PDB file of C-alpha atoms and ligand atoms in Angstrom:
ATOM      1  CA  MET P   1      11.363  25.887 -38.736  1.00 54.00           C
ATOM      2  CA  THR P   2      14.191  26.620 -36.321  1.00 65.00           C
ATOM      3  CA  ALA P   3      11.639  27.599 -33.686  1.00 65.00           C
ATOM      4  CA  LEU P   4       9.837  24.302 -34.233  1.00 62.00           C
ATOM      5  CA  ARG P   5      13.057  22.360 -33.999  1.00 68.00           C
ATOM      6  CA  ALA P   6      13.950  24.214 -30.798  1.00 63.00           C
ATOM      7  CA  LEU P   7      10.517  23.398 -29.417  1.00 59.00           C
ATOM      8  CA  SER P   8      10.789  19.695 -30.155  1.00 61.00           C
ATOM      9  CA  ALA P   9      14.318  19.635 -28.717  1.00 59.00           C
ATOM     10  CA  ALA P  10      12.914  21.248 -25.579  1.00 58.00           C
ATOM     11  CA  ALA P  11      10.070  18.708 -25.454  1.00 60.00           C
ATOM     12  CA  ALA P  12      12.579  15.855 -25.443  1.00 62.00           C
ATOM     13  CA  VAL P  13      14.168  17.044 -22.210  1.00 65.00           C
ATOM     14  CA  TRP P  14      11.077  18.556 -20.599  1.00 77.00           C
ATOM     15  CA  PRO P  15      10.031  16.422 -17.631  1.00 79.00           C
ATOM     16  CA  LEU P  16       6.668  14.716 -17.884  1.00 88.00           C
ATOM     17  CA  LEU P  17       3.918  15.059 -15.280  1.00 87.00           C
ATOM     18  CA  ALA P  18       4.090  12.757 -12.258  1.00 81.00           C
ATOM     19  CA  GLN P  19       1.019  10.837 -13.481  1.00 80.00           C
ATOM     20  CA  ASP P  20       2.713  10.230 -16.840  1.00 93.00           C
ATOM     21  CA  TYR P  21       5.704   8.686 -15.077  1.00 95.00           C
ATOM     22  CA  SER P  22       3.443   6.416 -13.076  1.00 94.00           C
ATOM     23  CA  THR P  23       1.759   5.250 -16.296  1.00 96.00           C
ATOM     24  CA  LEU P  24       5.160   4.625 -17.896  1.00 97.00           C
ATOM     25  CA  ARG P  25       6.201   2.742 -14.755  1.00 97.00           C
ATOM     26  CA  ARG P  26       3.129   0.490 -14.751  1.00 97.00           C
ATOM     27  CA  ASN P  27       3.679  -0.263 -18.455  1.00 98.00           C
ATOM     28  CA  MET P  28       7.369  -0.974 -17.822  1.00 98.00           C
ATOM     29  CA  VAL P  29       6.498  -3.559 -15.180  1.00 98.00           C
ATOM     30  CA  ARG P  30       3.831  -5.191 -17.333  1.00 98.00           C
ATOM     31  CA  ASP P  31       5.669  -5.243 -20.675  1.00 98.00           C
ATOM     32  CA  GLN P  32       9.326  -5.612 -19.726  1.00 98.00           C
ATOM     33  CA  ILE P  33       9.270  -7.473 -16.435  1.00 98.00           C
ATOM     34  CA  GLU P  34       6.088  -9.504 -15.906  1.00 98.00           C
ATOM     35  CA  ARG P  35       5.914 -10.518 -19.548  1.00 97.00           C
ATOM     36  CA  ARG P  36       9.479 -11.875 -19.370  1.00 97.00           C
ATOM     37  CA  GLY P  37       8.629 -14.092 -16.435  1.00 96.00           C
ATOM     38  CA  VAL P  38       9.306 -12.151 -13.231  1.00 98.00           C
ATOM     39  CA  ARG P  39       6.260 -13.069 -11.119  1.00 97.00           C
ATOM     40  CA  ASN P  40       7.198 -12.345  -7.495  1.00 98.00           C
ATOM     41  CA  PRO P  41       4.384  -9.962  -6.398  1.00 98.00           C
ATOM     42  CA  ALA P  42       6.553  -8.077  -3.878  1.00 98.00           C
ATOM     43  CA  VAL P  43       9.247  -7.447  -6.510  1.00 98.00           C
ATOM     44  CA  LEU P  44       6.686  -6.251  -9.068  1.00 98.00           C
ATOM     45  CA  ASP P  45       5.053  -4.046  -6.467  1.00 98.00           C
ATOM     46  CA  ALA P  46       8.365  -2.444  -5.495  1.00 98.00           C
ATOM     47  CA  MET P  47       9.121  -1.741  -9.152  1.00 98.00           C
ATOM     48  CA  ARG P  48       5.661  -0.207  -9.615  1.00 97.00           C
ATOM     49  CA  THR P  49       6.240   2.239  -6.777  1.00 97.00           C
ATOM     50  CA  VAL P  50       9.934   3.291  -6.765  1.00 98.00           C
ATOM     51  CA  PRO P  51      10.243   6.444  -8.967  1.00 97.00           C
ATOM     52  CA  ARG P  52      13.052   5.291 -11.281  1.00 98.00           C
ATOM     53  CA  HIS P  53      13.057   8.636 -13.149  1.00 97.00           C
ATOM     54  CA  LEU P  54      14.426  10.337 -10.014  1.00 97.00           C
ATOM     55  CA  PHE P  55      17.472   8.043 -10.064  1.00 98.00           C
ATOM     56  CA  VAL P  56      18.639   8.988 -13.585  1.00 97.00           C
ATOM     57  CA  PRO P  57      20.230  12.275 -14.743  1.00 96.00           C
ATOM     58  CA  LYS P  58      17.689  15.062 -15.312  1.00 93.00           C
ATOM     59  CA  GLY P  59      18.081  15.138 -19.106  1.00 93.00           C
ATOM     60  CA  LEU P  60      17.310  11.394 -19.303  1.00 95.00           C
ATOM     61  CA  GLN P  61      14.210  11.286 -17.094  1.00 95.00           C
ATOM     62  CA  ASN P  62      11.878  10.692 -20.036  1.00 95.00           C
ATOM     63  CA  ALA P  63      13.930   7.589 -20.917  1.00 96.00           C
ATOM     64  CA  ALA P  64      13.949   6.202 -17.360  1.00 97.00           C
ATOM     65  CA  TYR P  65      11.263   3.591 -18.117  1.00 98.00           C
ATOM     66  CA  ASP P  66      12.781   2.471 -21.431  1.00 97.00           C
ATOM     67  CA  ASP P  67      13.910  -1.130 -21.875  1.00 98.00           C
ATOM     68  CA  SER P  68      17.616  -0.314 -21.479  1.00 97.00           C
ATOM     69  CA  PRO P  69      20.391   0.645 -19.080  1.00 96.00           C
ATOM     70  CA  LEU P  70      21.209   4.386 -18.882  1.00 97.00           C
ATOM     71  CA  PRO P  71      24.407   6.314 -18.128  1.00 96.00           C
ATOM     72  CA  ILE P  72      24.614   7.881 -14.650  1.00 95.00           C
ATOM     73  CA  GLY P  73      28.045   9.559 -15.022  1.00 94.00           C
ATOM     74  CA  PHE P  74      31.554   8.400 -14.041  1.00 94.00           C
ATOM     75  CA  ASP P  75      31.362   5.738 -16.798  1.00 92.00           C
ATOM     76  CA  GLN P  76      28.677   3.912 -14.802  1.00 94.00           C
ATOM     77  CA  THR P  77      25.151   2.806 -15.654  1.00 94.00           C
ATOM     78  CA  ILE P  78      21.826   2.129 -13.977  1.00 95.00           C
ATOM     79  CA  SER P  79      20.838  -1.417 -15.011  1.00 96.00           C
ATOM     80  CA  GLN P  80      18.009  -2.201 -17.424  1.00 97.00           C
ATOM     81  CA  PRO P  81      14.722  -2.533 -15.474  1.00 98.00           C
ATOM     82  CA  TYR P  82      14.315  -6.220 -16.433  1.00 98.00           C
ATOM     83  CA  ILE P  83      17.760  -7.077 -15.034  1.00 98.00           C
ATOM     84  CA  VAL P  84      16.903  -5.352 -11.756  1.00 98.00           C
ATOM     85  CA  GLY P  85      13.643  -7.310 -11.584  1.00 98.00           C
ATOM     86  CA  ALA P  86      15.182 -10.666 -12.497  1.00 98.00           C
ATOM     87  CA  MET P  87      18.130 -10.353 -10.096  1.00 98.00           C
ATOM     88  CA  THR P  88      15.932  -9.126  -7.259  1.00 98.00           C
ATOM     89  CA  GLN P  89      13.589 -12.078  -7.753  1.00 98.00           C
ATOM     90  CA  MET P  90      16.569 -14.488  -7.742  1.00 98.00           C
ATOM     91  CA  LEU P  91      17.710 -12.992  -4.455  1.00 98.00           C
ATOM     92  CA  GLU P  92      14.448 -14.139  -2.739  1.00 98.00           C
ATOM     93  CA  VAL P  93      14.472 -11.311  -0.210  1.00 98.00           C
ATOM     94  CA  THR P  94      12.225 -11.617   2.849  1.00 98.00           C
ATOM     95  CA  PRO P  95      11.122  -8.799   5.190  1.00 98.00           C
ATOM     96  CA  ARG P  96      13.475 -10.096   7.909  1.00 98.00           C
ATOM     97  CA  ASP P  97      16.586  -9.897   5.736  1.00 98.00           C
ATOM     98  CA  ARG P  98      19.662  -7.726   6.078  1.00 98.00           C
ATOM     99  CA  VAL P  99      20.975  -7.202   2.571  1.00 99.00           C
ATOM    100  CA  LEU P 100      24.395  -6.095   1.311  1.00 99.00           C
ATOM    101  CA  GLU P 101      24.634  -4.471  -2.124  1.00 99.00           C
ATOM    102  CA  ILE P 102      27.947  -3.859  -3.903  1.00 98.00           C
ATOM    103  CA  GLY P 103      27.794  -0.940  -6.349  1.00 98.00           C
ATOM    104  CA  THR P 104      25.212   1.612  -5.153  1.00 98.00           C
ATOM    105  CA  GLY P 105      25.506   3.680  -8.350  1.00 97.00           C
ATOM    106  CA  SER P 106      22.298   5.695  -8.713  1.00 97.00           C
ATOM    107  CA  GLY P 107      20.730   4.081  -5.635  1.00 98.00           C
ATOM    108  CA  TYR P 108      17.837   2.586  -7.644  1.00 98.00           C
ATOM    109  CA  GLN P 109      18.540  -1.086  -6.866  1.00 98.00           C
ATOM    110  CA  ALA P 110      19.032  -0.148  -3.202  1.00 98.00           C
ATOM    111  CA  ALA P 111      15.627   1.584  -3.218  1.00 98.00           C
ATOM    112  CA  ILE P 112      13.971  -1.548  -4.640  1.00 98.00           C
ATOM    113  CA  LEU P 113      15.671  -3.684  -1.965  1.00 98.00           C
ATOM    114  CA  SER P 114      14.630  -1.179   0.685  1.00 98.00           C
ATOM    115  CA  ARG P 115      10.963  -2.041   0.011  1.00 98.00           C
ATOM    116  CA  LEU P 116      11.578  -5.771   0.409  1.00 98.00           C
ATOM    117  CA  ALA P 117      14.152  -6.139   3.186  1.00 98.00           C
ATOM    118  CA  LYS P 118      14.603  -5.109   6.801  1.00 98.00           C
ATOM    119  CA  GLU P 119      17.892  -3.305   6.266  1.00 98.00           C
ATOM    120  CA  VAL P 120      20.034  -2.555   3.222  1.00 99.00           C
ATOM    121  CA  TYR P 121      23.767  -1.824   3.332  1.00 99.00           C
ATOM    122  CA  SER P 122      25.265  -0.582   0.083  1.00 99.00           C
ATOM    123  CA  ILE P 123      28.900   0.076  -0.837  1.00 98.00           C
ATOM    124  CA  GLU P 124      29.965   2.372  -3.677  1.00 98.00           C
ATOM    125  CA  LEU P 125      33.545   2.950  -4.812  1.00 98.00           C
ATOM    126  CA  VAL P 126      33.090   6.361  -6.521  1.00 97.00           C
ATOM    127  CA  PRO P 127      32.852   9.006  -3.759  1.00 98.00           C
ATOM    128  CA  GLN P 128      30.567  11.380  -5.725  1.00 97.00           C
ATOM    129  CA  LEU P 129      28.093   8.567  -6.483  1.00 97.00           C
ATOM    130  CA  ALA P 130      28.155   7.356  -2.864  1.00 98.00           C
ATOM    131  CA  ARG P 131      27.368  10.897  -1.692  1.00 98.00           C
ATOM    132  CA  SER P 132      24.641  11.658  -4.216  1.00 98.00           C
ATOM    133  CA  SER P 133      22.844   8.314  -3.890  1.00 98.00           C
ATOM    134  CA  ALA P 134      22.956   8.477  -0.076  1.00 98.00           C
ATOM    135  CA  ALA P 135      21.405  11.964  -0.180  1.00 98.00           C
ATOM    136  CA  LEU P 136      18.737  10.963  -2.715  1.00 98.00           C
ATOM    137  CA  LEU P 137      17.736   7.817  -0.809  1.00 98.00           C
ATOM    138  CA  ARG P 138      17.451   9.829   2.398  1.00 98.00           C
ATOM    139  CA  ASP P 139      15.440  12.630   0.741  1.00 98.00           C
ATOM    140  CA  LEU P 140      13.027  10.125  -0.798  1.00 98.00           C
ATOM    141  CA  GLY P 141      12.526   8.425   2.573  1.00 98.00           C
ATOM    142  CA  PHE P 142      14.318   5.099   2.012  1.00 98.00           C
ATOM    143  CA  LEU P 143      15.479   5.222   5.600  1.00 98.00           C
ATOM    144  CA  ASN P 144      16.506   1.576   6.039  1.00 98.00           C
ATOM    145  CA  VAL P 145      19.349   1.989   3.513  1.00 98.00           C
ATOM    146  CA  THR P 146      22.895   2.833   4.650  1.00 98.00           C
ATOM    147  CA  VAL P 147      25.387   3.792   1.943  1.00 98.00           C
ATOM    148  CA  LYS P 148      29.134   3.946   2.424  1.00 98.00           C
ATOM    149  CA  GLN P 149      31.980   4.803   0.117  1.00 98.00           C
ATOM    150  CA  GLY P 150      34.425   1.930  -0.017  1.00 98.00           C
ATOM    151  CA  ASP P 151      35.770  -1.103  -1.802  1.00 98.00           C
ATOM    152  CA  GLY P 152      33.175  -3.807  -2.290  1.00 98.00           C
ATOM    153  CA  TYR P 153      35.855  -6.508  -2.559  1.00 98.00           C
ATOM    154  CA  LEU P 154      36.253  -6.176   1.203  1.00 98.00           C
ATOM    155  CA  GLY P 155      32.543  -6.303   1.985  1.00 98.00           C
ATOM    156  CA  TRP P 156      31.332  -4.733   5.238  1.00 98.00           C
ATOM    157  CA  PRO P 157      32.693  -6.990   8.011  1.00 98.00           C
ATOM    158  CA  GLU P 158      31.311  -4.805  10.859  1.00 98.00           C
ATOM    159  CA  LYS P 159      27.751  -5.429   9.617  1.00 98.00           C
ATOM    160  CA  ALA P 160      28.146  -9.105   8.633  1.00 98.00           C
ATOM    161  CA  PRO P 161      26.695 -11.678   8.419  1.00 98.00           C
ATOM    162  CA  PHE P 162      24.205 -10.790   5.683  1.00 99.00           C
ATOM    163  CA  ASP P 163      21.143 -12.840   4.706  1.00 98.00           C
ATOM    164  CA  ARG P 164      21.407 -11.678   1.109  1.00 99.00           C
ATOM    165  CA  ILE P 165      24.214 -10.163  -0.982  1.00 99.00           C
ATOM    166  CA  ILE P 166      23.832  -8.669  -4.467  1.00 99.00           C
ATOM    167  CA  LEU P 167      26.590  -7.364  -6.737  1.00 98.00           C
ATOM    168  CA  THR P 168      25.706  -4.894  -9.481  1.00 98.00           C
ATOM    169  CA  ALA P 169      29.222  -4.690 -10.940  1.00 97.00           C
ATOM    170  CA  ALA P 170      30.984  -7.793 -12.283  1.00 98.00           C
ATOM    171  CA  PRO P 171      34.136  -9.151 -10.598  1.00 98.00           C
ATOM    172  CA  PRO P 172      36.318 -11.694 -12.451  1.00 98.00           C
ATOM    173  CA  GLU P 173      35.460 -14.080  -9.589  1.00 98.00           C
ATOM    174  CA  ILE P 174      33.132 -13.729  -6.614  1.00 98.00           C
ATOM    175  CA  PRO P 175      35.264 -12.110  -3.869  1.00 98.00           C
ATOM    176  CA  PRO P 176      35.967 -14.627  -1.051  1.00 98.00           C
ATOM    177  CA  ALA P 177      35.286 -11.958   1.616  1.00 98.00           C
ATOM    178  CA  LEU P 178      31.696 -11.696   0.384  1.00 98.00           C
ATOM    179  CA  ILE P 179      31.105 -15.461   0.539  1.00 98.00           C
ATOM    180  CA  GLU P 180      32.529 -15.361   4.051  1.00 98.00           C
ATOM    181  CA  GLN P 181      30.173 -12.534   5.056  1.00 98.00           C
ATOM    182  CA  LEU P 182      27.133 -14.448   3.760  1.00 98.00           C
ATOM    183  CA  GLY P 183      25.190 -15.915   6.694  1.00 98.00           C
ATOM    184  CA  ARG P 184      24.036 -19.548   6.919  1.00 98.00           C
ATOM    185  CA  GLY P 185      20.875 -20.006   4.872  1.00 98.00           C
ATOM    186  CA  GLY P 186      22.034 -16.998   2.855  1.00 98.00           C
ATOM    187  CA  ARG P 187      22.019 -16.301  -0.859  1.00 98.00           C
ATOM    188  CA  LEU P 188      24.246 -14.199  -3.110  1.00 99.00           C
ATOM    189  CA  VAL P 189      23.419 -13.094  -6.675  1.00 98.00           C
ATOM    190  CA  ALA P 190      26.091 -11.551  -8.905  1.00 98.00           C
ATOM    191  CA  PRO P 191      27.315 -11.083 -12.447  1.00 98.00           C
ATOM    192  CA  GLU P 192      30.719 -12.768 -12.795  1.00 98.00           C
ATOM    193  CA  GLY P 193      33.361 -12.772 -15.514  1.00 98.00           C
ATOM    194  CA  VAL P 194      35.447 -10.483 -17.665  1.00 96.00           C
ATOM    195  CA  SER P 195      34.799 -10.766 -21.419  1.00 94.00           C
ATOM    196  CA  TYR P 196      31.951 -13.248 -20.875  1.00 97.00           C
ATOM    197  CA  GLN P 197      29.741 -12.654 -17.854  1.00 98.00           C
ATOM    198  CA  GLU P 198      26.913 -14.683 -16.409  1.00 98.00           C
ATOM    199  CA  LEU P 199      24.705 -14.412 -13.354  1.00 98.00           C
ATOM    200  CA  VAL P 200      25.853 -16.614 -10.487  1.00 98.00           C
ATOM    201  CA  ILE P 201      23.722 -17.678  -7.517  1.00 98.00           C
ATOM    202  CA  ILE P 202      25.573 -18.825  -4.408  1.00 98.00           C
ATOM    203  CA  ARG P 203      23.760 -20.476  -1.525  1.00 98.00           C
ATOM    204  CA  LYS P 204      25.130 -21.192   1.919  1.00 98.00           C
ATOM    205  CA  ASP P 205      23.131 -23.886   3.701  1.00 98.00           C
ATOM    206  CA  ALA P 206      22.377 -24.227   7.410  1.00 97.00           C
ATOM    207  CA  SER P 207      25.620 -26.112   8.025  1.00 97.00           C
ATOM    208  CA  GLY P 208      27.726 -23.611   6.084  1.00 97.00           C
ATOM    209  CA  VAL P 209      28.156 -25.637   2.877  1.00 98.00           C
ATOM    210  CA  VAL P 210      28.376 -23.388  -0.200  1.00 98.00           C
ATOM    211  CA  ARG P 211      26.713 -24.321  -3.505  1.00 98.00           C
ATOM    212  CA  ARG P 212      26.913 -22.448  -6.743  1.00 98.00           C
ATOM    213  CA  GLU P 213      24.747 -22.359  -9.862  1.00 98.00           C
ATOM    214  CA  THR P 214      24.727 -20.139 -12.931  1.00 97.00           C
ATOM    215  CA  SER P 215      21.902 -18.470 -14.826  1.00 96.00           C
ATOM    216  CA  PHE P 216      21.841 -16.384 -18.013  1.00 95.00           C
ATOM    217  CA  ALA P 217      24.554 -14.257 -19.688  1.00 96.00           C
ATOM    218  CA  VAL P 218      24.661 -10.556 -18.809  1.00 96.00           C
ATOM    219  CA  ARG P 219      26.729  -7.390 -19.419  1.00 95.00           C
ATOM    220  CA  PHE P 220      27.641  -5.345 -16.374  1.00 95.00           C
ATOM    221  CA  VAL P 221      30.292  -2.703 -15.719  1.00 95.00           C
ATOM    222  CA  PRO P 222      33.398  -4.294 -14.196  1.00 96.00           C
ATOM    223  CA  MET P 223      33.881  -4.340 -10.452  1.00 97.00           C
ATOM    224  CA  VAL P 224      37.005  -2.224 -10.087  1.00 95.00           C
ATOM    225  CA  PRO P 225      39.736  -3.324  -7.669  1.00 91.00           C
ATOM    226  CA  GLY P 226      39.405  -0.558  -5.091  1.00 81.00           C
ATOM    227  CA  SER P 227      42.595  -0.812  -3.097  1.00 67.00           C
ATOM    228  CA  LYS P 228      45.060   0.096  -5.854  1.00 51.00           C
TER     229      LYS P 228
HETATM  230  N1  SAH N   1      23.025  -0.748  -8.487  1.00 96.57           N
HETATM  231  C1  SAH N   1      23.322   0.395  -9.320  1.00 96.57           C
HETATM  232  C2  SAH N   1      24.102  -0.009 -10.565  1.00 96.57           C
HETATM  233  C3  SAH N   1      25.374   0.771 -10.628  1.00 96.57           C
HETATM  234  S1  SAH N   1      26.567   0.272 -11.814  1.00 96.57           S
HETATM  235  C4  SAH N   1      22.078   1.176  -9.652  1.00 96.57           C
HETATM  236  O1  SAH N   1      20.974   0.718  -9.315  1.00 96.57           O
HETATM  237  O2  SAH N   1      22.190   2.268 -10.223  1.00 96.57           O
HETATM  238  C5  SAH N   1      27.787  -0.469 -10.765  1.00 96.57           C
HETATM  239  C6  SAH N   1      28.395   0.411  -9.694  1.00 96.57           C
HETATM  240  O3  SAH N   1      29.419  -0.365  -9.055  1.00 96.57           O
HETATM  241  C7  SAH N   1      29.061   1.676 -10.181  1.00 96.57           C
HETATM  242  O4  SAH N   1      28.495   2.782  -9.550  1.00 96.57           O
HETATM  243  C8  SAH N   1      30.530   1.497  -9.790  1.00 96.57           C
HETATM  244  O5  SAH N   1      31.165   2.694  -9.398  1.00 96.57           O
HETATM  245  C9  SAH N   1      30.430   0.526  -8.632  1.00 96.57           C
HETATM  246  N2  SAH N   1      31.668  -0.226  -8.361  1.00 96.57           N
HETATM  247  C10 SAH N   1      32.589  -0.694  -9.228  1.00 96.57           C
HETATM  248  N3  SAH N   1      33.582  -1.335  -8.580  1.00 96.57           N
HETATM  249  C11 SAH N   1      33.275  -1.272  -7.246  1.00 96.57           C
HETATM  250  C12 SAH N   1      33.921  -1.737  -6.056  1.00 96.57           C
HETATM  251  N4  SAH N   1      35.080  -2.400  -6.073  1.00 96.57           N
HETATM  252  N5  SAH N   1      33.317  -1.488  -4.872  1.00 96.57           N
HETATM  253  C13 SAH N   1      32.143  -0.805  -4.803  1.00 96.57           C
HETATM  254  N6  SAH N   1      31.497  -0.341  -5.889  1.00 96.57           N
HETATM  255  C14 SAH N   1      32.055  -0.562  -7.098  1.00 96.57           C
END
């Protein structure tokens, strides 16, 4: 009895075979993402190929393709797959784009963007997460991603302007520096708000006029003021 219990406990944390993960990944895209209306073929393709289980803690790999966010340490989470798919589709990334991400976390969203964009710049506040995601992205060959440790409220002025900007932590209001660093014809997608959050899409047209619209309600970790 105890042996059996020990065995089933072991099975829960035992990693699956690579082919099992790819089956789980295909099912995730079909059932959680396509079925809920994400149709952009490039986004779906990226989500079918990026090995999400390598971006979650080892003991949670078997849950990597579940329909939920997962903890990645330091009180942070990797977003639910559907949210990654929906936000990436809203961002309308093209292969010419230079993209800024705020909140690298596990590096998973950056890896998805890496497949769609020319270059990805990603800022992470927590030094350990910045280091580990940079190393993982490099080891897995996502070579067009540059991660730096820093405060996302400031953006990355040396690399601006950006064609696309995505925030994966929620500020009370979209930081003005980020709107400034958005290029003309650019687009920013972010969760915004404190107790109630919703996804915001900001567009800057060819003459620099900024327009804002909102989409559905979400729950993200807060974007922490970095320069305290
Ligand atoms: N995109 C990530 C999601 C990470 S959760 C992924 O795919 O895994 C949000 C991340 O934003 C956390 O890692 C958190 O540390 C980071 N964060 C919070 N406030 C920040 C700030 N001011 N600047 C940069 N990163 C921040």
